[in-house]
Structures are given as C-alpha cells and as structure tokens.
Amino acid sequence: MKKLTLEFETNERGFTLIETMISLAIIAVIGLASFTLVKRAVAARKTHTTVTTKLTQFSKAFSIISQDITNTKSVAYGNFSGTQDSLVLIGKTKENPADTQLQKISYRVEHSGQQDKQNLRRITRDFTGKSNSLVLLTGFEVIKFSYLQQYSDGNRWDSEWDEDGYLPLAVKLNLEDKSGTRQKELLFPVRVQRQIKL
C-alpha cells in the first residue's frame, strides 16, 4: 500500500528580523516626532500665556498711571514730589470718579521676593486715612522715575522733584527686564503746571 502524504504549498512567511527592526525604527521616529511636536506646542502655549499676562499687566499699569497723572491736582498742601523710587501726587482716581474728594496717590518701587527683581506698588489714601494698595508691575530688574524740568537753557530730566509751586512738564518711567535686554520708557505729560493756593 502506498503511503498517502499531503503536501501543502504555502506562500506564507513571517517577518524577518530586519523587517521587524525597520518597522520598529519607523514607529520610534514617528513617536519621537510626535512627542517633540507636542512638547513644542506646550512650550509655545506657555510662552504665549506668559507674554499675554505681562502685556495685560503692562497695559493696565500704563492706563492707571496715565489716568492718575492726567488727573493730578496741584494744591498747596501735599504737593507733587518724587524720587527715582517713588512718586506722590494729589488727584482723583479712576476707581472713584464720582467722589469729589481728592486722594493722595503714591507709587513706590519695592524689592520682590525674587532675586534682584522690583515691583511697582500704587497706594491711594483719602484724607480720612482709608487706603488701598495695588501691585501694578512685577518682576522688572530696574524700575525708576525721572521728571522733566524746564530750565532757562532748555529742558532736562531730573531724578528728583520737590519744586514748590510748579509741577514737572512730564514724568518718565524707565523699566528694564533681563539685564537691560528689554528696556521701556513710558512718558506721561503733566497738564497742570502751577499749584492752586487754597
């Protein structure tokens, strides 16, 4: 008797080691590229959020300081005075426009908890002693005021102001960030030039 053997022809083959290694390498490259894209997107979003927050803070501070200097009232008591680290003036505030009382408005540069960083704080006080404090700018390396004074030979910027009877022509706020790489100068014209004697 003849032995019956079944032989099947198969064309099926498994992946070779090289094919498997190539496919794993392609998957790894795609995975690494995806990870890099996600990481960059997260970093870009963080940078965008930081810049947007800083611009919002900067815009708000500019608006408040501009409004306060625009509403400066020059009176014989509590005159306008300033140094590089502070500015004191009398005026009406934006938060209380209906209030007819004048308020003493102070800006003070103070050191923050971060190393070599400064903040700009605004303090308002009415004449009853009630006060309100608000930090306007944070994280700058240099914040300083200067005052434009008119002299017989022309105008020049001074680091202090305590002139009885007159106000400066303008106030300049210098801001430096990251070792002077980003420097800003904000100019605020003073509209009232003589003090009112009450």
JSON list of C-alpha atoms in Angstrom, two decimals:
[
{"chain": "A", "resi": 1, "resn": "MET", "atom": "CA", "xyz": [0.00, 0.00, 0.00]},
{"chain": "A", "resi": 2, "resn": "LYS", "atom": "CA", "xyz": [1.00, 3.39, -0.80]},
{"chain": "A", "resi": 3, "resn": "LYS", "atom": "CA", "xyz": [1.50, 5.84, 1.91]},
{"chain": "A", "resi": 4, "resn": "LEU", "atom": "CA", "xyz": [-0.51, 8.95, 1.50]},
{"chain": "A", "resi": 5, "resn": "THR", "atom": "CA", "xyz": [1.24, 12.15, 2.28]},
{"chain": "A", "resi": 6, "resn": "LEU", "atom": "CA", "xyz": [-0.26, 15.51, 1.99]},
{"chain": "A", "resi": 7, "resn": "GLU", "atom": "CA", "xyz": [1.94, 18.29, 0.94]},
{"chain": "A", "resi": 8, "resn": "PHE", "atom": "CA", "xyz": [0.73, 21.81, 1.01]},
{"chain": "A", "resi": 9, "resn": "GLU", "atom": "CA", "xyz": [2.40, 24.61, -0.71]},
{"chain": "A", "resi": 10, "resn": "THR", "atom": "CA", "xyz": [2.42, 27.66, 1.43]},
{"chain": "A", "resi": 11, "resn": "ASN", "atom": "CA", "xyz": [3.43, 31.09, 0.43]},
{"chain": "A", "resi": 12, "resn": "GLU", "atom": "CA", "xyz": [3.03, 32.41, 3.93]},
{"chain": "A", "resi": 13, "resn": "ARG", "atom": "CA", "xyz": [6.15, 33.69, 5.52]},
{"chain": "A", "resi": 14, "resn": "GLY", "atom": "CA", "xyz": [6.71, 35.56, 8.77]},
{"chain": "A", "resi": 15, "resn": "PHE", "atom": "CA", "xyz": [8.51, 38.86, 9.09]},
{"chain": "A", "resi": 16, "resn": "THR", "atom": "CA", "xyz": [12.21, 38.61, 9.08]},
{"chain": "A", "resi": 17, "resn": "LEU", "atom": "CA", "xyz": [14.23, 40.18, 11.85]},
{"chain": "A", "resi": 18, "resn": "ILE", "atom": "CA", "xyz": [15.37, 43.02, 9.60]},
{"chain": "A", "resi": 19, "resn": "GLU", "atom": "CA", "xyz": [11.82, 43.88, 8.56]},
{"chain": "A", "resi": 20, "resn": "THR", "atom": "CA", "xyz": [10.74, 43.92, 12.20]},
{"chain": "A", "resi": 21, "resn": "MET", "atom": "CA", "xyz": [13.65, 46.16, 13.19]},
{"chain": "A", "resi": 22, "resn": "ILE", "atom": "CA", "xyz": [12.93, 48.59, 10.34]},
{"chain": "A", "resi": 23, "resn": "SER", "atom": "CA", "xyz": [9.25, 48.85, 11.28]},
{"chain": "A", "resi": 24, "resn": "LEU", "atom": "CA", "xyz": [10.15, 49.42, 14.95]},
{"chain": "A", "resi": 25, "resn": "ALA", "atom": "CA", "xyz": [12.61, 52.15, 13.92]},
{"chain": "A", "resi": 26, "resn": "ILE", "atom": "CA", "xyz": [9.94, 53.87, 11.80]},
{"chain": "A", "resi": 27, "resn": "ILE", "atom": "CA", "xyz": [7.44, 53.72, 14.68]},
{"chain": "A", "resi": 28, "resn": "ALA", "atom": "CA", "xyz": [10.09, 55.13, 17.06]},
{"chain": "A", "resi": 29, "resn": "VAL", "atom": "CA", "xyz": [10.86, 58.04, 14.71]},
{"chain": "A", "resi": 30, "resn": "ILE", "atom": "CA", "xyz": [7.14, 58.83, 14.33]},
{"chain": "A", "resi": 31, "resn": "GLY", "atom": "CA", "xyz": [6.69, 58.65, 18.11]},
{"chain": "A", "resi": 32, "resn": "LEU", "atom": "CA", "xyz": [9.68, 60.91, 18.76]},
{"chain": "A", "resi": 33, "resn": "ALA", "atom": "CA", "xyz": [8.48, 63.43, 16.18]},
{"chain": "A", "resi": 34, "resn": "SER", "atom": "CA", "xyz": [5.00, 63.44, 17.75]},
{"chain": "A", "resi": 35, "resn": "PHE", "atom": "CA", "xyz": [6.47, 63.92, 21.24]},
{"chain": "A", "resi": 36, "resn": "THR", "atom": "CA", "xyz": [8.65, 66.80, 20.01]},
{"chain": "A", "resi": 37, "resn": "LEU", "atom": "CA", "xyz": [5.68, 68.50, 18.35]},
{"chain": "A", "resi": 38, "resn": "VAL", "atom": "CA", "xyz": [3.55, 68.18, 21.49]},
{"chain": "A", "resi": 39, "resn": "LYS", "atom": "CA", "xyz": [6.41, 69.45, 23.67]},
{"chain": "A", "resi": 40, "resn": "ARG", "atom": "CA", "xyz": [6.95, 72.47, 21.42]},
{"chain": "A", "resi": 41, "resn": "ALA", "atom": "CA", "xyz": [3.23, 73.22, 21.34]},
{"chain": "A", "resi": 42, "resn": "VAL", "atom": "CA", "xyz": [3.07, 73.15, 25.15]},
{"chain": "A", "resi": 43, "resn": "ALA", "atom": "CA", "xyz": [6.15, 75.41, 25.39]},
{"chain": "A", "resi": 44, "resn": "ALA", "atom": "CA", "xyz": [4.68, 77.84, 22.83]},
{"chain": "A", "resi": 45, "resn": "ARG", "atom": "CA", "xyz": [1.41, 77.98, 24.73]},
{"chain": "A", "resi": 46, "resn": "LYS", "atom": "CA", "xyz": [3.25, 78.64, 28.00]},
{"chain": "A", "resi": 47, "resn": "THR", "atom": "CA", "xyz": [5.30, 81.42, 26.38]},
{"chain": "A", "resi": 48, "resn": "HIS", "atom": "CA", "xyz": [2.17, 82.90, 24.82]},
{"chain": "A", "resi": 49, "resn": "THR", "atom": "CA", "xyz": [0.38, 82.85, 28.18]},
{"chain": "A", "resi": 50, "resn": "THR", "atom": "CA", "xyz": [3.35, 84.50, 29.91]},
{"chain": "A", "resi": 51, "resn": "VAL", "atom": "CA", "xyz": [3.65, 87.22, 27.27]},
{"chain": "A", "resi": 52, "resn": "THR", "atom": "CA", "xyz": [-0.10, 87.85, 27.26]},
{"chain": "A", "resi": 53, "resn": "THR", "atom": "CA", "xyz": [-0.15, 88.13, 31.06]},
{"chain": "A", "resi": 54, "resn": "LYS", "atom": "CA", "xyz": [2.82, 90.53, 31.01]},
{"chain": "A", "resi": 55, "resn": "LEU", "atom": "CA", "xyz": [1.24, 92.68, 28.27]},
{"chain": "A", "resi": 56, "resn": "THR", "atom": "CA", "xyz": [-2.08, 92.80, 30.13]},
{"chain": "A", "resi": 57, "resn": "GLN", "atom": "CA", "xyz": [-0.28, 93.82, 33.33]},
{"chain": "A", "resi": 58, "resn": "PHE", "atom": "CA", "xyz": [1.77, 96.40, 31.43]},
{"chain": "A", "resi": 59, "resn": "SER", "atom": "CA", "xyz": [-1.28, 97.87, 29.67]},
{"chain": "A", "resi": 60, "resn": "LYS", "atom": "CA", "xyz": [-3.26, 98.10, 32.92]},
{"chain": "A", "resi": 61, "resn": "ALA", "atom": "CA", "xyz": [-0.35, 99.79, 34.72]},
{"chain": "A", "resi": 62, "resn": "PHE", "atom": "CA", "xyz": [0.14, 102.29, 31.88]},
{"chain": "A", "resi": 63, "resn": "SER", "atom": "CA", "xyz": [-3.57, 103.14, 31.88]},
{"chain": "A", "resi": 64, "resn": "ILE", "atom": "CA", "xyz": [-3.75, 103.66, 35.66]},
{"chain": "A", "resi": 65, "resn": "ILE", "atom": "CA", "xyz": [-0.56, 105.75, 35.88]},
{"chain": "A", "resi": 66, "resn": "SER", "atom": "CA", "xyz": [-1.58, 107.83, 32.87]},
{"chain": "A", "resi": 67, "resn": "GLN", "atom": "CA", "xyz": [-5.03, 108.46, 34.36]},
{"chain": "A", "resi": 68, "resn": "ASP", "atom": "CA", "xyz": [-3.58, 109.43, 37.75]},
{"chain": "A", "resi": 69, "resn": "ILE", "atom": "CA", "xyz": [-1.06, 111.87, 36.26]},
{"chain": "A", "resi": 70, "resn": "THR", "atom": "CA", "xyz": [-3.72, 113.32, 33.94]},
{"chain": "A", "resi": 71, "resn": "ASN", "atom": "CA", "xyz": [-6.00, 113.91, 36.95]},
{"chain": "A", "resi": 72, "resn": "THR", "atom": "CA", "xyz": [-3.24, 115.49, 39.04]},
{"chain": "A", "resi": 73, "resn": "LYS", "atom": "CA", "xyz": [-4.44, 118.43, 41.06]},
{"chain": "A", "resi": 74, "resn": "SER", "atom": "CA", "xyz": [-1.74, 120.79, 42.17]},
{"chain": "A", "resi": 75, "resn": "VAL", "atom": "CA", "xyz": [-2.63, 122.09, 45.61]},
{"chain": "A", "resi": 76, "resn": "ALA", "atom": "CA", "xyz": [-0.57, 123.90, 48.22]},
{"chain": "A", "resi": 77, "resn": "TYR", "atom": "CA", "xyz": [-0.84, 121.07, 50.74]},
{"chain": "A", "resi": 78, "resn": "GLY", "atom": "CA", "xyz": [0.58, 117.65, 49.90]},
{"chain": "A", "resi": 79, "resn": "ASN", "atom": "CA", "xyz": [2.43, 118.81, 46.79]},
{"chain": "A", "resi": 80, "resn": "PHE", "atom": "CA", "xyz": [3.68, 116.70, 43.92]},
{"chain": "A", "resi": 81, "resn": "SER", "atom": "CA", "xyz": [7.03, 115.14, 44.81]},
{"chain": "A", "resi": 82, "resn": "GLY", "atom": "CA", "xyz": [9.13, 112.31, 43.55]},
{"chain": "A", "resi": 83, "resn": "THR", "atom": "CA", "xyz": [12.41, 110.45, 43.56]},
{"chain": "A", "resi": 84, "resn": "GLN", "atom": "CA", "xyz": [13.70, 107.63, 41.38]},
{"chain": "A", "resi": 85, "resn": "ASP", "atom": "CA", "xyz": [11.94, 105.13, 43.67]},
{"chain": "A", "resi": 86, "resn": "SER", "atom": "CA", "xyz": [8.68, 106.95, 44.43]},
{"chain": "A", "resi": 87, "resn": "LEU", "atom": "CA", "xyz": [6.11, 109.41, 43.19]},
{"chain": "A", "resi": 88, "resn": "VAL", "atom": "CA", "xyz": [3.49, 111.18, 45.33]},
{"chain": "A", "resi": 89, "resn": "LEU", "atom": "CA", "xyz": [0.70, 113.32, 43.91]},
{"chain": "A", "resi": 90, "resn": "ILE", "atom": "CA", "xyz": [-2.80, 114.56, 44.71]},
{"chain": "A", "resi": 91, "resn": "GLY", "atom": "CA", "xyz": [-5.72, 113.79, 42.40]},
{"chain": "A", "resi": 92, "resn": "LYS", "atom": "CA", "xyz": [-8.90, 111.91, 41.72]},
{"chain": "A", "resi": 93, "resn": "THR", "atom": "CA", "xyz": [-8.69, 108.21, 40.99]},
{"chain": "A", "resi": 94, "resn": "LYS", "atom": "CA", "xyz": [-10.27, 106.27, 38.16]},
{"chain": "A", "resi": 95, "resn": "GLU", "atom": "CA", "xyz": [-11.86, 103.84, 40.63]},
{"chain": "A", "resi": 96, "resn": "ASN", "atom": "CA", "xyz": [-13.79, 106.63, 42.29]},
{"chain": "A", "resi": 97, "resn": "PRO", "atom": "CA", "xyz": [-14.63, 109.20, 39.58]},
{"chain": "A", "resi": 98, "resn": "ALA", "atom": "CA", "xyz": [-17.88, 110.31, 41.24]},
{"chain": "A", "resi": 99, "resn": "ASP", "atom": "CA", "xyz": [-16.09, 111.00, 44.51]},
{"chain": "A", "resi": 100, "resn": "THR", "atom": "CA", "xyz": [-15.33, 114.70, 44.71]},
{"chain": "A", "resi": 101, "resn": "GLN", "atom": "CA", "xyz": [-12.61, 114.24, 47.31]},
{"chain": "A", "resi": 102, "resn": "LEU", "atom": "CA", "xyz": [-9.01, 114.38, 46.30]},
{"chain": "A", "resi": 103, "resn": "GLN", "atom": "CA", "xyz": [-6.77, 111.50, 47.24]},
{"chain": "A", "resi": 104, "resn": "LYS", "atom": "CA", "xyz": [-3.08, 111.16, 47.90]},
{"chain": "A", "resi": 105, "resn": "ILE", "atom": "CA", "xyz": [-1.68, 108.72, 45.34]},
{"chain": "A", "resi": 106, "resn": "SER", "atom": "CA", "xyz": [1.73, 107.14, 45.89]},
{"chain": "A", "resi": 107, "resn": "TYR", "atom": "CA", "xyz": [3.81, 104.94, 43.65]},
{"chain": "A", "resi": 108, "resn": "ARG", "atom": "CA", "xyz": [6.63, 103.06, 45.32]},
{"chain": "A", "resi": 109, "resn": "VAL", "atom": "CA", "xyz": [9.31, 100.77, 43.91]},
{"chain": "A", "resi": 110, "resn": "GLU", "atom": "CA", "xyz": [9.91, 97.82, 46.21]},
{"chain": "A", "resi": 111, "resn": "HIS", "atom": "CA", "xyz": [12.05, 94.70, 46.04]},
{"chain": "A", "resi": 112, "resn": "SER", "atom": "CA", "xyz": [10.17, 91.48, 45.39]},
{"chain": "A", "resi": 113, "resn": "GLY", "atom": "CA", "xyz": [10.91, 88.08, 46.86]},
{"chain": "A", "resi": 114, "resn": "GLN", "atom": "CA", "xyz": [12.76, 87.11, 43.68]},
{"chain": "A", "resi": 115, "resn": "GLN", "atom": "CA", "xyz": [16.46, 87.89, 43.47]},
{"chain": "A", "resi": 116, "resn": "ASP", "atom": "CA", "xyz": [17.18, 91.38, 42.09]},
{"chain": "A", "resi": 117, "resn": "LYS", "atom": "CA", "xyz": [13.59, 91.92, 40.98]},
{"chain": "A", "resi": 118, "resn": "GLN", "atom": "CA", "xyz": [11.46, 95.00, 41.65]},
{"chain": "A", "resi": 119, "resn": "ASN", "atom": "CA", "xyz": [7.74, 95.65, 41.80]},
{"chain": "A", "resi": 120, "resn": "LEU", "atom": "CA", "xyz": [5.80, 98.90, 41.41]},
{"chain": "A", "resi": 121, "resn": "ARG", "atom": "CA", "xyz": [3.09, 99.37, 44.03]},
{"chain": "A", "resi": 122, "resn": "ARG", "atom": "CA", "xyz": [0.33, 102.01, 43.93]},
{"chain": "A", "resi": 123, "resn": "ILE", "atom": "CA", "xyz": [-1.19, 103.19, 47.20]},
{"chain": "A", "resi": 124, "resn": "THR", "atom": "CA", "xyz": [-4.17, 105.53, 47.39]},
{"chain": "A", "resi": 125, "resn": "ARG", "atom": "CA", "xyz": [-5.26, 107.28, 50.58]},
{"chain": "A", "resi": 126, "resn": "ASP", "atom": "CA", "xyz": [-8.17, 109.57, 51.08]},
{"chain": "A", "resi": 127, "resn": "PHE", "atom": "CA", "xyz": [-7.82, 112.26, 53.72]},
{"chain": "A", "resi": 128, "resn": "THR", "atom": "CA", "xyz": [-9.72, 110.19, 56.29]},
{"chain": "A", "resi": 129, "resn": "GLY", "atom": "CA", "xyz": [-6.84, 107.70, 56.37]},
{"chain": "A", "resi": 130, "resn": "LYS", "atom": "CA", "xyz": [-8.54, 104.91, 54.40]},
{"chain": "A", "resi": 131, "resn": "SER", "atom": "CA", "xyz": [-6.06, 103.34, 51.97]},
{"chain": "A", "resi": 132, "resn": "ASN", "atom": "CA", "xyz": [-5.97, 100.91, 49.08]},
{"chain": "A", "resi": 133, "resn": "SER", "atom": "CA", "xyz": [-2.85, 99.13, 47.78]},
{"chain": "A", "resi": 134, "resn": "LEU", "atom": "CA", "xyz": [-2.29, 97.52, 44.38]},
{"chain": "A", "resi": 135, "resn": "VAL", "atom": "CA", "xyz": [0.81, 95.98, 42.79]},
{"chain": "A", "resi": 136, "resn": "LEU", "atom": "CA", "xyz": [0.94, 97.25, 39.19]},
{"chain": "A", "resi": 137, "resn": "LEU", "atom": "CA", "xyz": [4.17, 95.83, 37.75]},
{"chain": "A", "resi": 138, "resn": "THR", "atom": "CA", "xyz": [6.19, 92.82, 38.86]},
{"chain": "A", "resi": 139, "resn": "GLY", "atom": "CA", "xyz": [9.48, 91.15, 38.00]},
{"chain": "A", "resi": 140, "resn": "PHE", "atom": "CA", "xyz": [11.49, 94.02, 36.50]},
{"chain": "A", "resi": 141, "resn": "GLU", "atom": "CA", "xyz": [15.17, 94.43, 37.27]},
{"chain": "A", "resi": 142, "resn": "VAL", "atom": "CA", "xyz": [15.02, 98.24, 37.16]},
{"chain": "A", "resi": 143, "resn": "ILE", "atom": "CA", "xyz": [12.03, 100.49, 37.78]},
{"chain": "A", "resi": 144, "resn": "LYS", "atom": "CA", "xyz": [12.73, 104.20, 38.19]},
{"chain": "A", "resi": 145, "resn": "PHE", "atom": "CA", "xyz": [11.04, 107.56, 37.76]},
{"chain": "A", "resi": 146, "resn": "SER", "atom": "CA", "xyz": [12.51, 110.76, 36.32]},
{"chain": "A", "resi": 147, "resn": "TYR", "atom": "CA", "xyz": [10.99, 114.23, 35.92]},
{"chain": "A", "resi": 148, "resn": "LEU", "atom": "CA", "xyz": [11.21, 116.70, 33.03]},
{"chain": "A", "resi": 149, "resn": "GLN", "atom": "CA", "xyz": [12.04, 120.19, 34.25]},
{"chain": "A", "resi": 150, "resn": "GLN", "atom": "CA", "xyz": [12.19, 123.39, 32.27]},
{"chain": "A", "resi": 151, "resn": "TYR", "atom": "CA", "xyz": [15.36, 125.44, 32.70]},
{"chain": "A", "resi": 152, "resn": "SER", "atom": "CA", "xyz": [16.41, 128.71, 31.10]},
{"chain": "A", "resi": 153, "resn": "ASP", "atom": "CA", "xyz": [18.77, 126.81, 28.78]},
{"chain": "A", "resi": 154, "resn": "GLY", "atom": "CA", "xyz": [16.21, 124.11, 27.89]},
{"chain": "A", "resi": 155, "resn": "ASN", "atom": "CA", "xyz": [14.52, 121.05, 29.33]},
{"chain": "A", "resi": 156, "resn": "ARG", "atom": "CA", "xyz": [16.24, 118.15, 31.07]},
{"chain": "A", "resi": 157, "resn": "TRP", "atom": "CA", "xyz": [15.35, 115.04, 33.05]},
{"chain": "A", "resi": 158, "resn": "ASP", "atom": "CA", "xyz": [15.99, 115.10, 36.82]},
{"chain": "A", "resi": 159, "resn": "SER", "atom": "CA", "xyz": [15.99, 112.14, 39.19]},
{"chain": "A", "resi": 160, "resn": "GLU", "atom": "CA", "xyz": [14.08, 114.04, 41.90]},
{"chain": "A", "resi": 161, "resn": "TRP", "atom": "CA", "xyz": [11.23, 116.53, 42.06]},
{"chain": "A", "resi": 162, "resn": "ASP", "atom": "CA", "xyz": [10.21, 118.68, 45.01]},
{"chain": "A", "resi": 163, "resn": "GLU", "atom": "CA", "xyz": [9.60, 122.08, 43.46]},
{"chain": "A", "resi": 164, "resn": "ASP", "atom": "CA", "xyz": [7.13, 124.24, 45.37]},
{"chain": "A", "resi": 165, "resn": "GLY", "atom": "CA", "xyz": [4.64, 125.97, 43.13]},
{"chain": "A", "resi": 166, "resn": "TYR", "atom": "CA", "xyz": [5.38, 124.08, 39.93]},
{"chain": "A", "resi": 167, "resn": "LEU", "atom": "CA", "xyz": [4.90, 120.60, 38.57]},
{"chain": "A", "resi": 168, "resn": "PRO", "atom": "CA", "xyz": [7.23, 118.85, 36.13]},
{"chain": "A", "resi": 169, "resn": "LEU", "atom": "CA", "xyz": [6.42, 119.00, 32.44]},
{"chain": "A", "resi": 170, "resn": "ALA", "atom": "CA", "xyz": [6.34, 115.20, 32.27]},
{"chain": "A", "resi": 171, "resn": "VAL", "atom": "CA", "xyz": [7.12, 112.06, 34.24]},
{"chain": "A", "resi": 172, "resn": "LYS", "atom": "CA", "xyz": [9.14, 109.22, 32.72]},
{"chain": "A", "resi": 173, "resn": "LEU", "atom": "CA", "xyz": [9.02, 105.65, 34.00]},
{"chain": "A", "resi": 174, "resn": "ASN", "atom": "CA", "xyz": [12.03, 103.52, 32.99]},
{"chain": "A", "resi": 175, "resn": "LEU", "atom": "CA", "xyz": [11.60, 99.74, 33.02]},
{"chain": "A", "resi": 176, "resn": "GLU", "atom": "CA", "xyz": [14.38, 97.22, 32.38]},
{"chain": "A", "resi": 177, "resn": "ASP", "atom": "CA", "xyz": [13.97, 93.47, 32.21]},
{"chain": "A", "resi": 178, "resn": "LYS", "atom": "CA", "xyz": [16.58, 90.70, 31.97]},
{"chain": "A", "resi": 179, "resn": "SER", "atom": "CA", "xyz": [19.79, 92.70, 32.40]},
{"chain": "A", "resi": 180, "resn": "GLY", "atom": "CA", "xyz": [18.69, 95.56, 30.20]},
{"chain": "A", "resi": 181, "resn": "THR", "atom": "CA", "xyz": [17.87, 93.46, 27.14]},
{"chain": "A", "resi": 182, "resn": "ARG", "atom": "CA", "xyz": [14.28, 94.72, 27.18]},
{"chain": "A", "resi": 183, "resn": "GLN", "atom": "CA", "xyz": [14.04, 98.38, 28.11]},
{"chain": "A", "resi": 184, "resn": "LYS", "atom": "CA", "xyz": [10.92, 100.51, 28.04]},
{"chain": "A", "resi": 185, "resn": "GLU", "atom": "CA", "xyz": [10.40, 104.20, 28.68]},
{"chain": "A", "resi": 186, "resn": "LEU", "atom": "CA", "xyz": [6.89, 105.39, 29.42]},
{"chain": "A", "resi": 187, "resn": "LEU", "atom": "CA", "xyz": [6.22, 109.13, 29.18]},
{"chain": "A", "resi": 188, "resn": "PHE", "atom": "CA", "xyz": [3.34, 110.80, 31.00]},
{"chain": "A", "resi": 189, "resn": "PRO", "atom": "CA", "xyz": [2.75, 114.53, 30.33]},
{"chain": "A", "resi": 190, "resn": "VAL", "atom": "CA", "xyz": [1.61, 116.61, 33.32]},
{"chain": "A", "resi": 191, "resn": "ARG", "atom": "CA", "xyz": [-1.12, 119.02, 32.28]},
{"chain": "A", "resi": 192, "resn": "VAL", "atom": "CA", "xyz": [-1.42, 121.22, 35.39]},
{"chain": "A", "resi": 193, "resn": "GLN", "atom": "CA", "xyz": [1.69, 123.40, 35.72]},
{"chain": "A", "resi": 194, "resn": "ARG", "atom": "CA", "xyz": [1.03, 125.63, 38.75]},
{"chain": "A", "resi": 195, "resn": "GLN", "atom": "CA", "xyz": [-0.20, 124.87, 42.23]},
{"chain": "A", "resi": 196, "resn": "ILE", "atom": "CA", "xyz": [-3.56, 126.18, 43.34]},
{"chain": "A", "resi": 197, "resn": "LYS", "atom": "CA", "xyz": [-3.44, 128.05, 46.64]},
{"chain": "A", "resi": 198, "resn": "LEU", "atom": "CA", "xyz": [-6.44, 127.12, 48.78]}
]
